[in-house]
CSV table of C-alpha atoms in Angstrom, one decimal:
chain,number,residue,atom,x,y,z
A,1,MET,CA,117.3,311.4,305.9
A,2,THR,CA,115.8,310.4,302.4
A,3,PHE,CA,115.0,307.0,301.4
A,4,HIS,CA,114.7,306.2,297.7
A,5,VAL,CA,112.1,303.9,296.8
A,6,ALA,CA,112.4,302.7,293.4
A,7,THR,CA,109.3,300.8,292.1
A,8,CYS,CA,108.2,299.8,288.5
A,9,ALA,CA,105.1,299.0,286.7
A,10,GLY,CA,105.8,295.4,285.9
A,11,LEU,CA,103.9,293.1,288.2
A,12,GLY,CA,104.9,289.5,289.6
A,13,GLY,CA,108.1,289.5,291.4
A,14,ARG,CA,109.5,292.9,289.9
A,15,HIS,CA,107.7,295.4,291.9
A,16,LEU,CA,110.5,296.9,293.8
A,17,SER,CA,114.2,297.4,292.7
A,18,SER,CA,117.2,297.0,295.0
A,19,ALA,CA,117.0,300.6,296.1
A,20,PHE,CA,113.6,299.8,297.8
A,21,ARG,CA,115.5,297.4,300.2
A,22,LYS,CA,116.4,300.4,302.2
A,23,LEU,CA,112.7,301.4,303.0
A,24,ARG,CA,112.1,297.7,303.4
A,25,THR,CA,114.7,297.6,306.3
A,26,LEU,CA,112.9,300.4,308.0
A,27,CYS,CA,109.7,298.6,307.5
A,28,GLY,CA,111.2,295.5,309.2
A,29,ILE,CA,110.0,293.5,306.1
A,30,THR,CA,112.3,290.7,305.6
A,31,GLU,CA,113.3,288.8,302.4
A,32,LEU,CA,110.7,286.2,301.5
A,33,HIS,CA,111.4,282.7,302.7
A,34,SER,CA,112.3,280.0,300.4
A,35,LEU,CA,109.6,277.2,299.8
A,36,PRO,CA,110.4,274.1,302.0
A,37,SER,CA,112.4,271.7,299.9
A,38,ARG,CA,111.4,268.4,301.9
A,39,ARG,CA,108.3,266.2,302.0
A,40,TYR,CA,107.1,264.7,305.1
A,41,SER,CA,105.7,261.0,305.5
A,42,GLU,CA,102.2,260.4,304.4
A,43,GLY,CA,99.5,259.5,306.9
A,44,GLY,CA,97.6,261.0,309.6
A,45,ARG,CA,96.6,263.9,307.3
A,46,LEU,CA,93.2,264.5,308.7
A,47,ASP,CA,94.0,264.6,312.2
A,48,PHE,CA,96.9,267.0,312.1
A,49,MET,CA,95.0,269.5,314.2
A,50,GLU,CA,95.2,266.9,317.1
A,51,ARG,CA,98.8,266.2,316.7
A,52,ASN,CA,100.0,270.0,316.4
A,53,GLN,CA,98.9,273.1,318.4
A,54,LEU,CA,100.8,276.2,318.2
A,55,PRO,CA,101.3,278.5,321.1
A,56,SER,CA,98.8,281.4,320.9
A,57,PRO,CA,100.1,284.6,320.6
A,58,THR,CA,98.9,287.5,322.9
A,59,SER,CA,96.0,289.2,321.5
A,60,ALA,CA,92.9,291.3,322.5
A,61,PRO,CA,89.6,289.3,323.1
A,62,ALA,CA,87.5,289.2,320.2
A,63,ASP,CA,83.6,289.2,320.0
A,64,PRO,CA,82.6,288.0,316.6
A,65,SER,CA,79.2,289.2,316.7
A,66,THR,CA,80.9,292.8,316.3
A,67,ALA,CA,82.7,291.7,313.3
A,68,PRO,CA,81.2,294.1,310.5
A,69,HIS,CA,82.8,292.3,307.5
A,70,VAL,CA,80.2,290.8,305.1
A,71,PRO,CA,82.0,288.1,302.9
A,72,VAL,CA,81.9,288.5,299.3
A,73,MET,CA,80.4,286.2,296.7
A,74,VAL,CA,79.8,283.2,299.5
A,75,GLU,CA,77.9,281.0,297.2
A,76,GLU,CA,80.4,280.9,294.5
A,77,VAL,CA,83.1,280.3,297.0
A,78,LEU,CA,81.1,277.2,298.5
A,79,GLY,CA,80.5,276.0,294.9
A,80,PHE,CA,84.1,275.8,294.4
A,81,LEU,CA,85.5,274.5,297.7
A,82,ALA,CA,82.6,272.9,299.5
A,83,GLN,CA,81.8,269.3,299.2
A,84,LYS,CA,79.4,267.8,301.7
A,85,ASP,CA,80.2,264.0,300.9
A,86,LYS,CA,84.1,264.4,301.3
A,87,SER,CA,86.6,265.2,304.1
A,88,ARG,CA,88.8,268.2,303.0
A,89,VAL,CA,91.4,270.4,304.4
A,90,ILE,CA,91.2,274.0,303.3
A,91,LEU,CA,93.8,276.9,303.9
A,92,ASP,CA,92.0,280.1,304.3
A,93,LEU,CA,95.2,282.6,303.6
A,94,THR,CA,92.9,285.7,304.7
A,95,PHE,CA,90.8,284.8,307.4
A,96,GLY,CA,89.6,288.4,308.4
A,97,SER,CA,86.5,288.1,310.5
A,98,GLY,CA,85.8,284.7,309.2
A,99,GLY,CA,82.8,285.1,306.8
A,100,HIS,CA,84.0,282.5,304.2
A,101,SER,CA,85.4,280.1,306.8
A,102,ARG,CA,82.3,280.1,308.9
A,103,LYS,CA,80.1,279.3,305.7
A,104,LEU,CA,82.4,276.5,304.7
A,105,LEU,CA,82.1,274.9,308.2
A,106,GLU,CA,78.6,275.1,308.1
A,107,ALA,CA,78.2,273.7,304.5
A,108,SER,CA,80.6,270.7,304.8
A,109,PRO,CA,80.7,268.7,307.9
A,110,GLY,CA,84.0,267.2,306.8
A,111,VAL,CA,86.0,270.3,306.1
A,112,ARG,CA,88.8,271.4,308.3
A,113,LEU,CA,90.6,274.7,308.0
A,114,VAL,CA,93.9,276.1,308.6
A,115,CYS,CA,93.2,279.9,308.9
A,116,LEU,CA,96.0,282.6,308.3
A,117,ASP,CA,95.9,286.2,309.1
A,118,ARG,CA,98.5,289.0,309.8
A,119,ASP,CA,96.1,291.1,311.8
A,120,PRO,CA,95.9,290.0,315.5
A,121,LEU,CA,92.4,291.0,315.8
A,122,ALA,CA,91.6,288.5,313.1
A,123,TYR,CA,93.7,286.0,314.7
A,124,SER,CA,91.5,286.4,317.8
A,125,PHE,CA,88.4,286.0,315.8
A,126,ALA,CA,89.9,282.8,314.5
A,127,GLN,CA,90.6,281.5,318.0
A,128,ASP,CA,86.9,282.1,318.8
A,129,LEU,CA,85.8,280.0,315.9
A,130,GLN,CA,88.3,277.2,316.8
A,131,GLN,CA,86.4,277.2,320.1
A,132,GLN,CA,82.9,276.8,318.2
A,133,TYR,CA,84.4,274.0,316.0
A,134,PRO,CA,86.8,272.0,318.1
A,135,ARG,CA,89.5,270.1,315.9
A,136,ARG,CA,88.1,271.6,312.7
A,137,VAL,CA,90.0,275.1,312.9
A,138,LEU,CA,93.6,275.9,313.4
A,139,PRO,CA,94.4,279.6,313.5
A,140,LEU,CA,97.7,281.1,312.6
A,141,LEU,CA,99.1,284.6,312.9
A,142,GLY,CA,101.5,285.8,310.2
A,143,ARG,CA,102.0,287.2,306.7
A,144,PHE,CA,102.0,285.0,303.4
A,145,SER,CA,105.7,285.1,303.7
A,146,ASP,CA,105.6,283.6,307.2
A,147,LEU,CA,103.6,280.5,306.0
A,148,PRO,CA,106.3,278.1,305.0
A,149,THR,CA,107.8,278.5,308.6
A,150,LEU,CA,104.4,278.2,310.3
A,151,LEU,CA,103.5,274.9,308.3
A,152,THR,CA,106.9,273.6,308.7
A,153,ARG,CA,106.4,273.7,312.6
A,154,LEU,CA,103.1,271.7,311.9
A,155,LYS,CA,104.9,269.2,309.7
A,156,ILE,CA,102.5,270.1,306.9
A,157,GLU,CA,104.1,268.9,303.6
A,158,GLN,CA,103.9,269.8,299.8
A,159,GLY,CA,100.5,268.9,298.3
A,160,PHE,CA,98.7,268.9,301.4
A,161,PHE,CA,95.9,271.0,301.0
A,162,ASP,CA,92.5,270.3,299.0
A,163,GLY,CA,91.6,273.9,298.7
A,164,ILE,CA,93.0,277.4,299.1
A,165,LEU,CA,91.1,280.7,299.5
A,166,MET,CA,92.2,284.1,299.2
A,167,ASP,CA,89.8,287.1,299.8
A,168,LEU,CA,92.3,290.1,299.1
A,169,GLY,CA,92.4,293.7,300.3
A,170,VAL,CA,91.5,295.3,303.4
A,171,SER,CA,88.7,293.9,305.6
A,172,SER,CA,85.9,296.1,306.7
A,173,MET,CA,87.0,295.8,310.3
A,174,GLN,CA,90.1,297.4,309.4
A,175,PHE,CA,88.6,300.0,307.2
A,176,ASP,CA,86.1,301.0,309.6
A,177,THR,CA,88.5,301.5,312.8
A,178,SER,CA,89.7,305.0,312.5
A,179,ALA,CA,92.7,304.1,314.9
A,180,ARG,CA,94.1,301.9,312.2
A,181,GLY,CA,94.6,304.7,309.7
A,182,PHE,CA,92.7,303.2,306.6
A,183,MET,CA,89.6,305.6,306.8
A,184,LEU,CA,89.1,308.7,304.9
A,185,SER,CA,86.0,309.6,306.5
A,186,GLN,CA,87.2,309.9,310.0
A,187,ASP,CA,90.3,311.1,311.4
A,188,GLY,CA,92.8,308.9,312.9
A,189,PRO,CA,96.6,308.3,312.9
A,190,LEU,CA,98.2,307.8,309.4
A,191,ASP,CA,99.0,304.2,310.3
A,192,MET,CA,97.7,301.8,307.7
A,193,ARG,CA,99.5,298.6,308.9
A,194,MET,CA,97.5,295.4,308.4
A,195,ASP,CA,99.7,293.8,311.4
A,196,GLY,CA,98.4,296.6,313.7
A,197,ALA,CA,101.0,297.1,316.5
A,198,ARG,CA,102.0,293.5,316.4
A,199,ASP,CA,105.5,294.5,314.8
A,200,PRO,CA,106.5,298.0,316.3
A,201,GLU,CA,109.4,298.2,313.8
A,202,GLN,CA,107.2,298.3,310.7
A,203,ILE,CA,107.0,301.3,308.9
A,204,THR,CA,103.5,303.5,308.8
A,205,ALA,CA,102.1,305.5,306.3
A,206,ALA,CA,103.1,308.7,308.3
A,207,ASN,CA,106.8,307.5,308.2
A,208,VAL,CA,106.8,306.9,304.4
A,209,LEU,CA,105.5,310.6,303.9
A,210,SER,CA,108.2,311.9,306.3
A,211,HIS,CA,111.1,310.3,304.6
A,212,VAL,CA,110.4,309.4,301.0
A,213,ASP,CA,111.9,311.3,298.1
A,214,GLU,CA,109.7,313.0,295.4
A,215,ASP,CA,110.3,310.8,292.6
A,216,SER,CA,110.0,307.5,294.6
A,217,LEU,CA,106.6,308.8,295.9
A,218,TYR,CA,105.4,309.6,292.5
A,219,LYS,CA,106.3,306.1,291.4
A,220,VAL,CA,104.3,304.7,294.3
A,221,LEU,CA,101.1,306.9,293.6
A,222,LYS,CA,101.2,306.1,289.7
A,223,TYR,CA,101.8,302.4,289.9
A,224,TYR,CA,100.2,301.4,293.1
A,225,GLY,CA,97.5,304.0,293.2
A,226,GLU,CA,97.1,304.4,289.5
A,227,GLU,CA,96.9,308.1,290.4
A,228,SER,CA,96.5,310.5,287.3
A,229,HIS,CA,98.0,313.3,289.3
A,230,ALA,CA,100.8,311.5,290.8
A,231,ARG,CA,103.3,314.1,290.0
A,232,ILE,CA,101.6,317.1,291.4
A,233,LEU,CA,100.7,315.2,294.4
A,234,ALA,CA,104.2,313.7,295.2
A,235,ARG,CA,105.9,317.2,294.9
A,236,ALA,CA,103.2,318.7,297.2
A,237,LEU,CA,103.2,316.0,299.7
A,238,VAL,CA,107.2,316.3,300.0
A,239,GLU,CA,107.1,320.0,300.0
A,240,SER,CA,104.6,320.0,302.9
A,241,ARG,CA,107.2,318.6,305.3
A,242,TYR,CA,109.3,322.0,305.0
A,243,LEU,CA,106.3,324.4,304.3
A,244,PHE,CA,104.1,323.9,307.2
A,245,GLN,CA,104.2,320.4,309.1
A,246,ARG,CA,104.5,316.7,308.6
A,247,LEU,CA,101.4,314.9,307.7
A,248,GLU,CA,100.3,312.6,310.7
A,249,SER,CA,96.7,312.1,310.4
A,250,THR,CA,94.3,310.6,307.8
A,251,LYS,CA,92.3,313.9,307.8
A,252,GLU,CA,95.5,316.0,307.1
A,253,LEU,CA,96.3,313.9,304.0
A,254,ALA,CA,92.9,313.8,302.7
A,255,ASN,CA,92.5,317.6,303.0
A,256,LEU,CA,95.8,318.1,301.1
A,257,VAL,CA,94.9,315.8,298.5
A,258,SER,CA,91.5,317.1,298.0
A,259,SER,CA,92.9,320.9,297.7
A,260,LEU,CA,95.3,320.0,295.2
A,261,VAL,CA,92.6,318.2,292.9
A,262,GLU,CA,89.8,320.6,293.7
A,263,GLY,CA,87.3,320.7,291.1
A,264,GLU,CA,87.8,317.3,289.6
A,265,ARG,CA,84.8,314.9,290.3
A,266,ARG,CA,85.7,311.2,290.9
A,267,THR,CA,83.1,308.4,290.9
A,268,ASP,CA,83.1,304.7,291.8
A,269,ARG,CA,81.9,301.7,289.7
A,270,LEU,CA,78.3,302.6,291.0
A,271,GLY,CA,78.4,306.1,290.0
A,272,ARG,CA,78.7,307.2,293.5
A,273,HIS,CA,81.0,310.1,294.6
A,274,ALA,CA,84.6,308.8,295.5
A,275,HIS,CA,87.0,310.7,297.6
A,276,PRO,CA,89.8,312.5,295.7
A,277,ALA,CA,92.1,310.9,298.1
A,278,THR,CA,91.2,307.4,297.6
A,279,LYS,CA,94.1,306.2,295.2
A,280,THR,CA,96.4,308.1,297.4
A,281,PHE,CA,95.5,305.9,300.4
A,282,GLN,CA,95.5,302.8,298.4
A,283,ALA,CA,99.1,303.5,296.9
A,284,LEU,CA,100.5,304.2,300.5
A,285,ARG,CA,98.6,301.0,302.0
A,286,ILE,CA,100.1,298.8,299.3
A,287,LEU,CA,103.7,300.2,300.0
A,288,VAL,CA,103.4,300.0,303.7
A,289,ASN,CA,102.2,296.5,303.8
A,290,ASN,CA,104.2,295.2,300.8
A,291,GLU,CA,100.8,293.8,299.4
A,292,LEU,CA,101.9,293.0,295.8
A,293,ASN,CA,105.2,291.2,296.6
A,294,GLU,CA,103.2,289.1,299.4
A,295,LEU,CA,100.6,288.3,297.0
A,296,ASP,CA,102.9,287.1,294.4
A,297,TYR,CA,104.6,284.9,296.9
A,298,ALA,CA,101.2,283.5,298.0
A,299,MET,CA,100.3,282.4,294.5
A,300,ARG,CA,103.7,280.5,294.5
A,301,LEU,CA,103.1,278.9,297.8
A,302,SER,CA,99.5,277.9,296.5
A,303,GLN,CA,100.9,276.1,293.8
A,304,TYR,CA,103.3,274.3,296.2
A,305,TYR,CA,100.9,273.5,298.9
A,306,LEU,CA,98.0,272.5,296.8
A,307,ARG,CA,97.6,268.7,296.1
A,308,PRO,CA,96.8,267.8,292.3
A,309,SER,CA,93.3,268.7,291.5
A,310,GLY,CA,93.0,271.0,294.6
A,311,VAL,CA,91.2,274.0,293.9
A,312,LEU,CA,92.5,277.7,294.3
A,313,VAL,CA,89.7,280.4,294.9
A,314,ALA,CA,91.1,284.1,294.7
A,315,ILE,CA,89.0,287.3,295.2
A,316,SER,CA,90.6,290.5,294.4
A,317,PHE,CA,89.4,293.9,294.6
A,318,HIS,CA,91.5,296.2,292.3
A,319,SER,CA,93.5,295.7,289.1
A,320,LEU,CA,97.0,295.1,290.4
A,321,GLU,CA,95.9,292.1,292.6
A,322,ASP,CA,93.8,290.8,289.8
A,323,THR,CA,96.6,291.2,287.3
A,324,ILE,CA,99.0,289.0,289.6
A,325,VAL,CA,96.6,286.4,290.1
A,326,LYS,CA,95.6,286.2,286.3
A,327,ARG,CA,99.4,285.8,285.3
A,328,HIS,CA,99.9,283.2,287.7
A,329,LEU,CA,96.8,281.1,286.6
A,330,GLN,CA,97.3,281.7,283.0
A,331,GLY,CA,101.2,280.9,282.9
A,332,VAL,CA,103.0,280.9,279.5
A,333,ASP,CA,100.8,279.5,276.6
A,334,LEU,CA,103.1,279.0,273.8
A,335,ASP,CA,99.9,277.9,271.6
A,336,GLN,CA,98.7,281.5,271.9
A,337,THR,CA,102.3,283.0,271.3
A,338,PRO,CA,101.7,286.0,269.0
A,339,ALA,CA,103.1,285.8,265.5
A,340,THR,CA,105.6,288.6,266.0
A,341,ILE,CA,107.1,287.0,269.1
A,342,GLY,CA,107.2,283.7,267.1
A,343,LEU,CA,109.5,285.3,264.7
A,344,GLY,CA,111.7,286.4,267.4
A,345,VAL,CA,111.9,282.9,268.8
A,346,ALA,CA,112.7,281.4,265.3
A,347,LYS,CA,116.0,283.6,265.4
A,348,HIS,CA,117.1,281.7,268.6
A,349,ARG,CA,116.1,278.2,267.6
A,350,THR,CA,119.8,276.9,268.0
A,351,ALA,CA,119.7,278.0,271.5
A,352,LEU,CA,116.6,276.4,272.2
A,353,SER,CA,117.6,273.2,270.7
A,354,THR,CA,120.1,272.5,273.5
A,355,TYR,CA,117.1,271.7,275.8
A,356,SER,CA,115.9,268.3,275.9
A,357,LYS,CA,112.0,267.5,275.3
A,358,THR,CA,111.7,266.7,278.9
A,359,GLU,CA,113.3,270.0,280.1
A,360,MET,CA,111.1,272.0,277.6
A,361,ASP,CA,108.1,270.2,278.7
A,362,SER,CA,108.9,271.3,282.3
A,363,LEU,CA,109.6,274.7,281.3
A,364,THR,CA,106.3,275.3,279.5
A,365,ALA,CA,104.0,273.2,281.8
A,366,LYS,CA,100.9,274.8,282.9
A,367,PRO,CA,100.4,274.3,286.7
A,368,TRP,CA,96.7,275.7,286.6
A,369,LYS,CA,93.6,274.9,284.7
A,370,SER,CA,90.8,277.7,284.9
A,371,LEU,CA,87.5,276.6,286.2
A,372,THR,CA,85.9,279.6,284.8
A,373,LYS,CA,85.7,280.8,281.2
A,374,HIS,CA,85.8,284.4,282.4
A,375,VAL,CA,86.3,286.2,285.8
A,376,VAL,CA,83.5,285.9,288.0
A,377,LEU,CA,81.8,289.3,289.3
A,378,PRO,CA,79.2,289.6,291.9
A,379,SER,CA,75.6,289.8,291.1
A,380,GLU,CA,73.6,293.2,290.9
A,381,LEU,CA,71.6,291.8,293.9
A,382,GLU,CA,74.7,291.2,296.0
A,383,VAL,CA,76.3,294.7,295.0
A,384,ALA,CA,72.9,296.4,295.9
A,385,ALA,CA,72.9,294.7,299.3
A,386,ASN,CA,76.7,295.1,299.9
A,387,PRO,CA,78.3,298.0,298.0
A,388,ARG,CA,81.8,297.0,299.0
A,389,ALA,CA,81.4,294.2,296.7
A,390,ARG,CA,81.4,296.1,293.6
A,391,SER,CA,84.9,295.9,292.7
A,392,ALA,CA,85.3,292.2,293.6
A,393,LYS,CA,86.4,289.8,290.9
A,394,LEU,CA,86.6,286.0,291.5
A,395,ARG,CA,89.0,283.6,289.7
A,396,ALA,CA,89.1,279.6,290.3
A,397,ALA,CA,91.5,277.4,289.1
A,398,LEU,CA,92.5,273.7,289.4
A,399,ARG,CA,96.0,272.6,290.4
A,400,VAL,CA,97.3,270.4,287.5
């Protein structure tokens, strides 16, 4: 049975065409929920953790001391989100092992955190942090697209949060666990689900390689992995199903890709050797977890749930993530419209004139004001101490 997965180069909400819904059904990925349309009464904003406690999903016990993840650009994050003299409620959309959240709690006694993560292991770390900081931490288990449902249960309204943090990508505890299927250096099942086994109906990377057609796989590798050999790899990966066996382990996939691009030397940003299958693994991971659509929706949720003058801090680790964040934060700037586009708009001035000034102001309003002139990169000292920070890019903006 073949599933046609149609992808496109455009970012934002246009990543997957209608044909991709077939594979999304197999994944168990539902349509993104609509944003809540109602507001709740004001008052009791800072004691919401005492009023609302969600039932705890079953999860494995966690030992935070074994969490290997080192938070990236901590001082920069604290500079934007931590304020010692104010009571603030911050939403950590990517809790992971809680590195950033813990630092925020230590730096600001008045900070309270709502911590979201789709990984049950990360959720168990958040539960442990909740025990250490009673009535200051509220763990939530779910994807970005589950957030409106979770917050509605807590009666959290539009414009509730003072700050939102997103530390995107895969956490070290996922990368370093061979059983999760993210690793190139150790053998494990070809899984790559950030949700782990929480949703048994969700498709795995092995499922994708067993069913996807060649043209769709080519587009996945080209646009999600930015792989220059996407066509050759797509053909070989599909034909491998019929020539010898289906790919079911990370080692099998890594070895096959390496044999196809043998002789090409790839390096990372530090000039170190990079495995030839790195981009292939990235592309499959993004597809399996629907990462770019989830991120696009998270940016819309951030605009909805942040109060005016609230701060969003987003840390991305590859160009696809950073492009989505940047496009949301920059918006449409008519003052910077190229002359060629302006000439085209002039032809349709009659149509534009049907909009009132209020409507035009609403359509062209910029919801974000950047807090940095340029994207913020980690220092050389931090990269030397934590090489996984080398690709990090931080953007911060104020909700207008």
